[in-house]
PDB file of C-alpha atoms in Angstrom:
ATOM      1  CA  UNK F 866       0.000   0.000   0.000  1.00 89.00           C
ATOM      2  CA  UNK F 867       1.299   3.442  -0.966  1.00 93.00           C
ATOM      3  CA  UNK F 868      -0.094   6.948  -0.628  1.00 96.00           C
ATOM      4  CA  UNK F 869      -0.755   6.891  -4.372  1.00 96.00           C
ATOM      5  CA  UNK F 870      -2.986   3.841  -3.867  1.00 96.00           C
ATOM      6  CA  UNK F 871      -4.875   5.645  -1.106  1.00 97.00           C
ATOM      7  CA  UNK F 872      -5.203   8.788  -3.216  1.00 97.00           C
ATOM      8  CA  UNK F 873      -6.671   6.690  -6.028  1.00 97.00           C
ATOM      9  CA  UNK F 874      -9.253   5.160  -3.671  1.00 97.00           C
ATOM     10  CA  UNK F 875     -10.321   8.607  -2.458  1.00 98.00           C
ATOM     11  CA  UNK F 876     -10.539  10.137  -5.906  1.00 97.00           C
ATOM     12  CA  UNK F 877     -12.604   7.212  -7.208  1.00 97.00           C
ATOM     13  CA  UNK F 878     -15.036   7.555  -4.306  1.00 98.00           C
ATOM     14  CA  UNK F 879     -15.304  11.322  -4.782  1.00 98.00           C
ATOM     15  CA  UNK F 880     -16.120  10.873  -8.456  1.00 97.00           C
ATOM     16  CA  UNK F 881     -18.329   7.785  -8.375  1.00 97.00           C
ATOM     17  CA  UNK F 882     -19.811   7.110  -4.937  1.00 97.00           C
ATOM     18  CA  UNK F 883     -23.424   8.060  -4.241  1.00 96.00           C
ATOM     19  CA  UNK F 884     -22.274   8.660  -0.646  1.00 96.00           C
ATOM     20  CA  UNK F 885     -20.621  11.848  -1.900  1.00 98.00           C
ATOM     21  CA  UNK F 886     -24.018  13.305  -2.764  1.00 98.00           C
ATOM     22  CA  UNK F 887     -26.849  14.509  -0.544  1.00 97.00           C
ATOM     23  CA  UNK F 888     -29.474  11.718  -0.514  1.00 96.00           C
ATOM     24  CA  UNK F 889     -32.926  12.753  -1.728  1.00 97.00           C
ATOM     25  CA  UNK F 890     -34.591  11.197   1.321  1.00 96.00           C
ATOM     26  CA  UNK F 891     -32.441  13.311   3.682  1.00 96.00           C
ATOM     27  CA  UNK F 892     -32.300  16.582   1.727  1.00 96.00           C
ATOM     28  CA  UNK F 893     -33.394  19.572   3.807  1.00 96.00           C
ATOM     29  CA  UNK F 894     -34.712  21.123   0.599  1.00 96.00           C
ATOM     30  CA  UNK F 895     -35.741  19.207  -2.554  1.00 97.00           C
ATOM     31  CA  UNK F 896     -33.269  21.073  -4.757  1.00 96.00           C
ATOM     32  CA  UNK F 897     -30.364  19.849  -2.611  1.00 97.00           C
ATOM     33  CA  UNK F 898     -30.919  16.195  -3.557  1.00 97.00           C
ATOM     34  CA  UNK F 899     -27.880  14.895  -5.397  1.00 97.00           C
ATOM     35  CA  UNK F 900     -25.635  17.850  -4.567  1.00 97.00           C
ATOM     36  CA  UNK F 901     -21.985  16.809  -4.449  1.00 98.00           C
ATOM     37  CA  UNK F 902     -20.172  17.341  -1.125  1.00 98.00           C
ATOM     38  CA  UNK F 903     -16.434  16.870  -1.766  1.00 98.00           C
ATOM     39  CA  UNK F 904     -14.323  17.737  -4.805  1.00 98.00           C
ATOM     40  CA  UNK F 905     -10.613  17.097  -4.087  1.00 97.00           C
ATOM     41  CA  UNK F 906      -8.372  15.205  -1.675  1.00 98.00           C
ATOM     42  CA  UNK F 907      -4.964  15.442  -0.025  1.00 98.00           C
ATOM     43  CA  UNK F 908      -3.171  12.461   1.538  1.00 98.00           C
ATOM     44  CA  UNK F 909      -0.224  12.319   3.913  1.00 98.00           C
ATOM     45  CA  UNK F 910       1.427   9.875   6.287  1.00 98.00           C
ATOM     46  CA  UNK F 911       3.421  10.099   9.505  1.00 98.00           C
ATOM     47  CA  UNK F 912       5.644   7.472  11.066  1.00 98.00           C
ATOM     48  CA  UNK F 913       3.741   6.097  14.063  1.00 98.00           C
ATOM     49  CA  UNK F 914       6.903   6.536  16.142  1.00 97.00           C
ATOM     50  CA  UNK F 915       7.523  10.114  15.024  1.00 97.00           C
ATOM     51  CA  UNK F 916       8.507  12.124  18.139  1.00 94.00           C
ATOM     52  CA  UNK F 917       5.924  14.726  17.174  1.00 93.00           C
ATOM     53  CA  UNK F 918       3.193  12.556  18.737  1.00 92.00           C
ATOM     54  CA  UNK F 919       4.621  12.515  22.283  1.00 89.00           C
ATOM     55  CA  UNK F 920       5.446  16.209  21.821  1.00 87.00           C
ATOM     56  CA  UNK F 921       1.754  16.855  21.172  1.00 82.00           C
ATOM     57  CA  UNK F 922       0.798  14.770  24.171  1.00 74.00           C
ATOM     58  CA  UNK F 923       3.126  16.691  26.478  1.00 71.00           C
ATOM     59  CA  UNK F 924       1.952  20.114  25.256  1.00 64.00           C
ATOM     60  CA  UNK F 925      -1.051  20.362  27.586  1.00 47.00           C
ATOM     61  CA  UNK F 926      -2.177  23.837  26.583  1.00 51.00           C
ATOM     62  CA  UNK F 927      -2.373  23.126  22.862  1.00 53.00           C
ATOM     63  CA  UNK F 928      -3.443  19.511  22.696  1.00 55.00           C
ATOM     64  CA  UNK F 929      -4.659  18.221  26.057  1.00 58.00           C
ATOM     65  CA  UNK F 930      -3.117  15.462  28.136  1.00 67.00           C
ATOM     66  CA  UNK F 931      -5.669  12.852  27.009  1.00 79.00           C
ATOM     67  CA  UNK F 932      -4.084  12.383  23.594  1.00 86.00           C
ATOM     68  CA  UNK F 933      -3.169   8.747  22.966  1.00 93.00           C
ATOM     69  CA  UNK F 934      -0.144   7.731  20.949  1.00 94.00           C
ATOM     70  CA  UNK F 935      -0.599   5.659  17.773  1.00 97.00           C
ATOM     71  CA  UNK F 936       0.729   2.532  19.512  1.00 97.00           C
ATOM     72  CA  UNK F 937      -1.911   3.011  22.229  1.00 96.00           C
ATOM     73  CA  UNK F 938      -4.567   2.591  19.560  1.00 97.00           C
ATOM     74  CA  UNK F 939      -2.871  -0.209  17.657  1.00 98.00           C
ATOM     75  CA  UNK F 940       0.045  -2.147  19.152  1.00 98.00           C
ATOM     76  CA  UNK F 941       2.757  -2.487  16.552  1.00 98.00           C
ATOM     77  CA  UNK F 942       1.543   0.586  14.657  1.00 98.00           C
ATOM     78  CA  UNK F 943       3.921   1.766  11.954  1.00 98.00           C
ATOM     79  CA  UNK F 944       2.024   4.470  10.057  1.00 98.00           C
ATOM     80  CA  UNK F 945      -0.605   7.157  10.599  1.00 98.00           C
ATOM     81  CA  UNK F 946      -2.475   7.909   7.373  1.00 98.00           C
ATOM     82  CA  UNK F 947      -4.233  11.275   7.203  1.00 98.00           C
ATOM     83  CA  UNK F 948      -6.376  12.709   4.432  1.00 98.00           C
ATOM     84  CA  UNK F 949      -8.299  15.903   3.746  1.00 98.00           C
ATOM     85  CA  UNK F 950     -11.421  16.136   1.585  1.00 98.00           C
ATOM     86  CA  UNK F 951     -12.255  19.649   0.369  1.00 98.00           C
ATOM     87  CA  UNK F 952     -15.841  20.839  -0.007  1.00 98.00           C
ATOM     88  CA  UNK F 953     -17.319  21.683  -3.396  1.00 97.00           C
ATOM     89  CA  UNK F 954     -17.914  25.275  -4.424  1.00 94.00           C
ATOM     90  CA  UNK F 955     -21.683  24.681  -4.054  1.00 95.00           C
ATOM     91  CA  UNK F 956     -21.222  23.862  -0.367  1.00 95.00           C
ATOM     92  CA  UNK F 957     -18.941  26.833   0.256  1.00 91.00           C
ATOM     93  CA  UNK F 958     -20.854  29.513  -1.630  1.00 87.00           C
ATOM     94  CA  UNK F 959     -24.083  28.759   0.199  1.00 83.00           C
ATOM     95  CA  UNK F 960     -22.558  29.540   3.595  1.00 80.00           C
ATOM     96  CA  UNK F 961     -21.483  33.072   2.592  1.00 79.00           C
ATOM     97  CA  UNK F 962     -24.745  35.057   3.100  1.00 73.00           C
ATOM     98  CA  UNK F 963     -25.216  37.271   6.117  1.00 78.00           C
ATOM     99  CA  UNK F 964     -27.109  34.883   8.435  1.00 86.00           C
ATOM    100  CA  UNK F 965     -25.068  33.931  11.526  1.00 90.00           C
ATOM    101  CA  UNK F 966     -26.321  30.356  11.216  1.00 93.00           C
ATOM    102  CA  UNK F 967     -25.039  27.682   8.833  1.00 94.00           C
ATOM    103  CA  UNK F 968     -26.779  27.076   5.530  1.00 94.00           C
ATOM    104  CA  UNK F 969     -28.643  23.833   4.811  1.00 95.00           C
ATOM    105  CA  UNK F 970     -25.836  22.894   2.433  1.00 96.00           C
ATOM    106  CA  UNK F 971     -23.203  23.335   5.144  1.00 95.00           C
ATOM    107  CA  UNK F 972     -25.269  21.305   7.634  1.00 96.00           C
ATOM    108  CA  UNK F 973     -25.365  18.444   5.133  1.00 96.00           C
ATOM    109  CA  UNK F 974     -21.629  18.741   4.524  1.00 96.00           C
ATOM    110  CA  UNK F 975     -20.969  18.452   8.254  1.00 94.00           C
ATOM    111  CA  UNK F 976     -23.114  15.345   8.825  1.00 94.00           C
ATOM    112  CA  UNK F 977     -23.418  13.518   5.506  1.00 96.00           C
ATOM    113  CA  UNK F 978     -19.850  14.580   4.748  1.00 96.00           C
ATOM    114  CA  UNK F 979     -18.682  12.860   7.924  1.00 95.00           C
ATOM    115  CA  UNK F 980     -20.494   9.696   6.849  1.00 96.00           C
ATOM    116  CA  UNK F 981     -18.661   9.787   3.523  1.00 97.00           C
ATOM    117  CA  UNK F 982     -15.326  10.299   5.293  1.00 97.00           C
ATOM    118  CA  UNK F 983     -15.912   7.168   7.396  1.00 96.00           C
ATOM    119  CA  UNK F 984     -16.879   5.220   4.284  1.00 97.00           C
ATOM    120  CA  UNK F 985     -13.602   6.301   2.700  1.00 97.00           C
ATOM    121  CA  UNK F 986     -11.724   5.079   5.785  1.00 98.00           C
ATOM    122  CA  UNK F 987     -13.510   1.724   5.544  1.00 97.00           C
ATOM    123  CA  UNK F 988     -12.496   1.384   1.883  1.00 97.00           C
ATOM    124  CA  UNK F 989      -8.846   2.083   2.683  1.00 98.00           C
ATOM    125  CA  UNK F 990      -8.865  -0.342   5.605  1.00 98.00           C
ATOM    126  CA  UNK F 991     -10.389  -3.062   3.407  1.00 98.00           C
ATOM    127  CA  UNK F 992      -7.437  -2.700   1.038  1.00 97.00           C
ATOM    128  CA  UNK F 993      -4.946  -2.784   3.907  1.00 98.00           C
ATOM    129  CA  UNK F 994      -6.534  -5.886   5.396  1.00 98.00           C
ATOM    130  CA  UNK F 995      -6.526  -7.559   1.981  1.00 98.00           C
ATOM    131  CA  UNK F 996      -2.751  -7.092   2.024  1.00 97.00           C
ATOM    132  CA  UNK F 997      -2.542  -8.680   5.473  1.00 98.00           C
ATOM    133  CA  UNK F 998      -2.230  -5.551   7.599  1.00 98.00           C
ATOM    134  CA  UNK F 999      -4.191  -4.341  10.619  1.00 98.00           C
ATOM    135  CA  UNK F1000      -5.746  -0.883  10.794  1.00 98.00           C
ATOM    136  CA  UNK F1001      -8.051   1.202  12.980  1.00 98.00           C
ATOM    137  CA  UNK F1002     -10.027   4.446  12.685  1.00 98.00           C
ATOM    138  CA  UNK F1003      -9.404   6.137  16.068  1.00 97.00           C
ATOM    139  CA  UNK F1004     -12.310   8.587  15.788  1.00 95.00           C
ATOM    140  CA  UNK F1005     -14.733   5.714  15.099  1.00 96.00           C
ATOM    141  CA  UNK F1006     -13.390   3.460  17.849  1.00 96.00           C
ATOM    142  CA  UNK F1007     -15.444   2.736  21.008  1.00 95.00           C
ATOM    143  CA  UNK F1008     -12.368   3.957  22.894  1.00 95.00           C
ATOM    144  CA  UNK F1009     -12.565   7.435  21.356  1.00 95.00           C
ATOM    145  CA  UNK F1010     -13.543  10.004  23.995  1.00 92.00           C
ATOM    146  CA  UNK F1011     -13.983  13.768  24.264  1.00 87.00           C
ATOM    147  CA  UNK F1012     -14.161  15.549  27.600  1.00 82.00           C
ATOM    148  CA  UNK F1013     -15.203  19.075  28.509  1.00 76.00           C
ATOM    149  CA  UNK F1014     -13.393  20.671  31.421  1.00 72.00           C
ATOM    150  CA  UNK F1015     -14.085  24.308  32.361  1.00 69.00           C
ATOM    151  CA  UNK F1016     -11.358  24.301  35.020  1.00 67.00           C
ATOM    152  CA  UNK F1017      -8.812  23.094  32.507  1.00 65.00           C
ATOM    153  CA  UNK F1018      -9.850  25.844  30.113  1.00 64.00           C
ATOM    154  CA  UNK F1019      -9.570  28.482  32.847  1.00 64.00           C
ATOM    155  CA  UNK F1020      -6.002  27.304  33.453  1.00 60.00           C
ATOM    156  CA  UNK F1021      -5.134  27.877  29.810  1.00 57.00           C
ATOM    157  CA  UNK F1022      -5.825  24.407  28.493  1.00 60.00           C
ATOM    158  CA  UNK F1023      -8.404  23.349  25.905  1.00 65.00           C
ATOM    159  CA  UNK F1024     -12.094  23.445  26.831  1.00 71.00           C
ATOM    160  CA  UNK F1025     -12.555  20.144  25.010  1.00 75.00           C
ATOM    161  CA  UNK F1026      -9.840  17.514  24.947  1.00 79.00           C
ATOM    162  CA  UNK F1027      -9.999  14.286  22.966  1.00 86.00           C
ATOM    163  CA  UNK F1028      -7.783  11.234  23.013  1.00 91.00           C
ATOM    164  CA  UNK F1029      -7.295  11.584  19.246  1.00 94.00           C
ATOM    165  CA  UNK F1030      -7.380  14.608  16.938  1.00 92.00           C
ATOM    166  CA  UNK F1031      -7.840  14.481  13.163  1.00 95.00           C
ATOM    167  CA  UNK F1032      -6.259  17.894  12.717  1.00 94.00           C
ATOM    168  CA  UNK F1033      -3.193  17.060  14.765  1.00 93.00           C
ATOM    169  CA  UNK F1034      -2.733  13.791  12.896  1.00 96.00           C
ATOM    170  CA  UNK F1035      -2.902  15.825   9.671  1.00 97.00           C
ATOM    171  CA  UNK F1036      -0.328  18.274  11.033  1.00 96.00           C
ATOM    172  CA  UNK F1037       1.986  15.350  11.851  1.00 96.00           C
ATOM    173  CA  UNK F1038       1.434  13.905   8.365  1.00 98.00           C
ATOM    174  CA  UNK F1039       2.520  17.094   6.605  1.00 98.00           C
ATOM    175  CA  UNK F1040      -0.901  18.263   5.395  1.00 98.00           C
ATOM    176  CA  UNK F1041      -0.888  21.725   6.974  1.00 97.00           C
ATOM    177  CA  UNK F1042      -0.611  23.999   9.987  1.00 97.00           C
ATOM    178  CA  UNK F1043      -3.133  25.587  12.299  1.00 94.00           C
ATOM    179  CA  UNK F1044      -4.904  28.894  11.920  1.00 94.00           C
ATOM    180  CA  UNK F1045      -6.115  31.443  14.431  1.00 93.00           C
ATOM    181  CA  UNK F1046      -9.566  29.784  14.443  1.00 92.00           C
ATOM    182  CA  UNK F1047      -7.889  26.402  15.194  1.00 90.00           C
ATOM    183  CA  UNK F1048      -8.748  24.937  11.808  1.00 93.00           C
ATOM    184  CA  UNK F1049      -5.922  23.400   9.755  1.00 96.00           C
ATOM    185  CA  UNK F1050      -4.682  25.291   6.696  1.00 98.00           C
ATOM    186  CA  UNK F1051      -3.815  22.975   3.814  1.00 98.00           C
ATOM    187  CA  UNK F1052      -2.813  23.653   0.219  1.00 98.00           C
ATOM    188  CA  UNK F1053      -6.519  23.167  -0.602  1.00 98.00           C
ATOM    189  CA  UNK F1054      -7.554  25.590   2.134  1.00 97.00           C
ATOM    190  CA  UNK F1055      -9.557  24.936   5.269  1.00 97.00           C
ATOM    191  CA  UNK F1056     -13.041  24.004   3.999  1.00 96.00           C
ATOM    192  CA  UNK F1057     -13.517  20.282   4.299  1.00 97.00           C
ATOM    193  CA  UNK F1058     -13.094  17.291   6.591  1.00 97.00           C
ATOM    194  CA  UNK F1059     -10.167  15.224   7.825  1.00 97.00           C
ATOM    195  CA  UNK F1060      -9.906  11.490   8.344  1.00 98.00           C
ATOM    196  CA  UNK F1061      -7.129   9.325   9.757  1.00 98.00           C
ATOM    197  CA  UNK F1062      -6.180   5.670  10.025  1.00 98.00           C
ATOM    198  CA  UNK F1063      -3.508   3.984  12.129  1.00 98.00           C
ATOM    199  CA  UNK F1064      -2.008   0.845  10.607  1.00 98.00           C
ATOM    200  CA  UNK F1065       0.862  -1.596  10.998  1.00 98.00           C
ATOM    201  CA  UNK F1066       1.564  -1.272   7.265  1.00 98.00           C
ATOM    202  CA  UNK F1067       4.942   0.372   6.586  1.00 97.00           C
ATOM    203  CA  UNK F1068       4.161   3.439   4.444  1.00 97.00           C
ATOM    204  CA  UNK F1069       6.732   6.062   3.526  1.00 96.00           C
ATOM    205  CA  UNK F1070       6.134   9.200   5.651  1.00 97.00           C
ATOM    206  CA  UNK F1071       5.319  12.547   4.054  1.00 97.00           C
ATOM    207  CA  UNK F1072       7.836  15.306   4.671  1.00 95.00           C
ATOM    208  CA  UNK F1073       6.622  18.347   6.603  1.00 96.00           C
ATOM    209  CA  UNK F1074       7.372  21.599   4.808  1.00 95.00           C
ATOM    210  CA  UNK F1075       6.859  23.599   8.011  1.00 96.00           C
ATOM    211  CA  UNK F1076       8.501  23.751  11.419  1.00 92.00           C
ATOM    212  CA  UNK F1077       5.879  25.356  13.671  1.00 91.00           C
ATOM    213  CA  UNK F1078       2.151  24.759  14.310  1.00 92.00           C
ATOM    214  CA  UNK F1079       0.944  28.160  13.001  1.00 93.00           C
ATOM    215  CA  UNK F1080       3.406  28.693  10.164  1.00 96.00           C
ATOM    216  CA  UNK F1081       0.795  29.066   7.398  1.00 97.00           C
ATOM    217  CA  UNK F1082      -1.480  31.467   9.301  1.00 95.00           C
ATOM    218  CA  UNK F1083      -1.068  35.174   8.525  1.00 93.00           C
ATOM    219  CA  UNK F1084      -3.049  36.188  11.647  1.00 93.00           C
ATOM    220  CA  UNK F1085      -4.972  38.628   9.468  1.00 93.00           C
ATOM    221  CA  UNK F1086      -8.002  38.469  11.771  1.00 92.00           C
ATOM    222  CA  UNK F1087     -10.568  37.920   9.000  1.00 93.00           C
ATOM    223  CA  UNK F1088     -11.935  34.838  10.777  1.00 94.00           C
ATOM    224  CA  UNK F1089     -12.432  36.883  13.951  1.00 94.00           C
ATOM    225  CA  UNK F1090     -14.609  39.364  12.085  1.00 92.00           C
ATOM    226  CA  UNK F1091     -16.771  36.554  10.658  1.00 91.00           C
ATOM    227  CA  UNK F1092     -17.199  34.572  13.874  1.00 94.00           C
ATOM    228  CA  UNK F1093     -20.861  34.796  14.994  1.00 94.00           C
ATOM    229  CA  UNK F1094     -19.952  34.070  18.613  1.00 93.00           C
ATOM    230  CA  UNK F1095     -16.999  36.501  18.868  1.00 92.00           C
ATOM    231  CA  UNK F1096     -14.878  33.570  20.009  1.00 91.00           C
ATOM    232  CA  UNK F1097     -11.736  34.537  18.078  1.00 91.00           C
ATOM    233  CA  UNK F1098      -9.349  37.180  19.329  1.00 86.00           C
ATOM    234  CA  UNK F1099      -6.257  38.736  17.781  1.00 79.00           C
ATOM    235  CA  UNK F1100      -3.959  35.896  18.827  1.00 77.00           C
ATOM    236  CA  UNK F1101      -6.136  33.152  20.277  1.00 81.00           C
ATOM    237  CA  UNK F1102      -9.558  31.528  20.285  1.00 84.00           C
ATOM    238  CA  UNK F1103     -11.883  31.170  23.266  1.00 84.00           C
ATOM    239  CA  UNK F1104     -13.524  27.799  22.749  1.00 82.00           C
ATOM    240  CA  UNK F1105     -16.369  28.350  25.243  1.00 84.00           C
ATOM    241  CA  UNK F1106     -18.522  30.777  23.175  1.00 91.00           C
ATOM    242  CA  UNK F1107     -17.779  28.739  20.040  1.00 91.00           C
ATOM    243  CA  UNK F1108     -19.069  25.621  21.800  1.00 89.00           C
ATOM    244  CA  UNK F1109     -22.154  27.459  23.034  1.00 92.00           C
ATOM    245  CA  UNK F1110     -22.943  28.591  19.490  1.00 94.00           C
ATOM    246  CA  UNK F1111     -22.563  25.082  18.075  1.00 94.00           C
ATOM    247  CA  UNK F1112     -24.888  23.804  20.796  1.00 93.00           C
ATOM    248  CA  UNK F1113     -27.391  26.436  19.731  1.00 95.00           C
ATOM    249  CA  UNK F1114     -27.300  25.121  16.155  1.00 96.00           C
ATOM    250  CA  UNK F1115     -27.957  21.619  17.516  1.00 94.00           C
ATOM    251  CA  UNK F1116     -31.147  22.974  19.073  1.00 96.00           C
ATOM    252  CA  UNK F1117     -32.190  24.765  15.884  1.00 95.00           C
ATOM    253  CA  UNK F1118     -31.292  22.106  13.283  1.00 95.00           C
ATOM    254  CA  UNK F1119     -31.440  18.677  14.953  1.00 94.00           C
ATOM    255  CA  UNK F1120     -29.907  16.220  14.286  1.00 92.00           C
ATOM    256  CA  UNK F1121     -27.536  18.457  12.305  1.00 94.00           C
ATOM    257  CA  UNK F1122     -25.280  21.197  13.600  1.00 94.00           C
ATOM    258  CA  UNK F1123     -22.255  23.223  12.549  1.00 92.00           C
ATOM    259  CA  UNK F1124     -21.008  26.688  11.665  1.00 93.00           C
ATOM    260  CA  UNK F1125     -18.084  27.155   9.265  1.00 92.00           C
ATOM    261  CA  UNK F1126     -18.310  30.950   9.178  1.00 93.00           C
ATOM    262  CA  UNK F1127     -14.616  31.255  10.092  1.00 93.00           C
ATOM    263  CA  UNK F1128     -13.698  29.160   7.029  1.00 94.00           C
ATOM    264  CA  UNK F1129     -15.678  30.921   4.297  1.00 92.00           C
ATOM    265  CA  UNK F1130     -14.460  34.089   2.591  1.00 91.00           C
ATOM    266  CA  UNK F1131     -11.075  33.889   4.337  1.00 93.00           C
ATOM    267  CA  UNK F1132      -7.650  34.261   2.704  1.00 95.00           C
ATOM    268  CA  UNK F1133      -7.107  30.620   3.738  1.00 96.00           C
ATOM    269  CA  UNK F1134     -10.426  29.331   2.324  1.00 96.00           C
ATOM    270  CA  UNK F1135      -8.881  27.853  -0.823  1.00 95.00           C
ATOM    271  CA  UNK F1136      -5.190  27.588  -0.004  1.00 97.00           C
ATOM    272  CA  UNK F1137      -2.256  28.827   2.033  1.00 97.00           C
ATOM    273  CA  UNK F1138      -2.582  32.621   2.467  1.00 94.00           C
ATOM    274  CA  UNK F1139       0.095  35.110   1.593  1.00 88.00           C
ATOM    275  CA  UNK F1140       1.800  36.536   4.644  1.00 76.00           C
TER     276      UNK F1140
END
C-alpha cells in the first residue's frame, strides 16, 4: 500500500460514490438532492513513532493530556495515514450570506460529509486488510472520547480535549498547519473534513514543509470578524462561546449542527494565504 494507492481510492469515491451526494430522502430542501459534497483530496502519512506525537501529548495547553499515541490505539503501529477532503464550491458559496447560522448545504456537509469520510476510511482499511495488515479508525473506535473541562480551560488548556485529533494527525502527516480559528490550513484551504487511520503497514512518511504549528497562518483576523460568537481574538480563540454557538445550532437544526463561518471568505479558504 502506498499513498498513491490511497489517493486513487479517495478520488474514485469522490467521483463515483453516491455517498458523496446529498441523498434525496435526507435533503433539507428538494433542490439539494444529489448535490456533491467533496471535490478534491490530499493524503499524507506520519511514522507512528515520530517524536511529534509525544510532543503533542506533552503540550497540555495546545493539545490536552488525554491524547493517545498511535501505539496506544494499535500495538505495533507503523504508520498514521491522514487525508483531507475539500468541499465543493456549491457547499462553500451557500454559507457566505449574512445569516449567523449555517446554511442547509453546510449542515449536510458536516453530517453527511462525515459519513462519507468514514466510508472512505472503511475502503482504505479493506485494502490494507486484503494485504494482510491491521488498521483502525481512532475517531470511530469505542475507545474514542472527548471531555469538557471548564477548570482546565480556565487554566489555559483546551475546553474540550480528545484522546485523538484528526487535525493534529494531519499536522503530523505534513498536510498543513493551524490557523487562528484552530482549523488546519492545507494547500486546498480549510473548507472540508479530515480522516485518519492507524495501521501496521509500513508506508513512507510525508515530509513536513513547516517547522511550527501556526506557520501558514497570517493572523490577518478575517476569521475573527466573521465569527458569529466573537470567540476569536487577535492571537487566540476562546472555545467556550464557540461551543455554546454550536450547541445552539444543535437545538435549531437537529440532528444536524455546525457553523463554518470562520472558514468561508477567508484568505485561507482555498489555499495557504500570503503573509
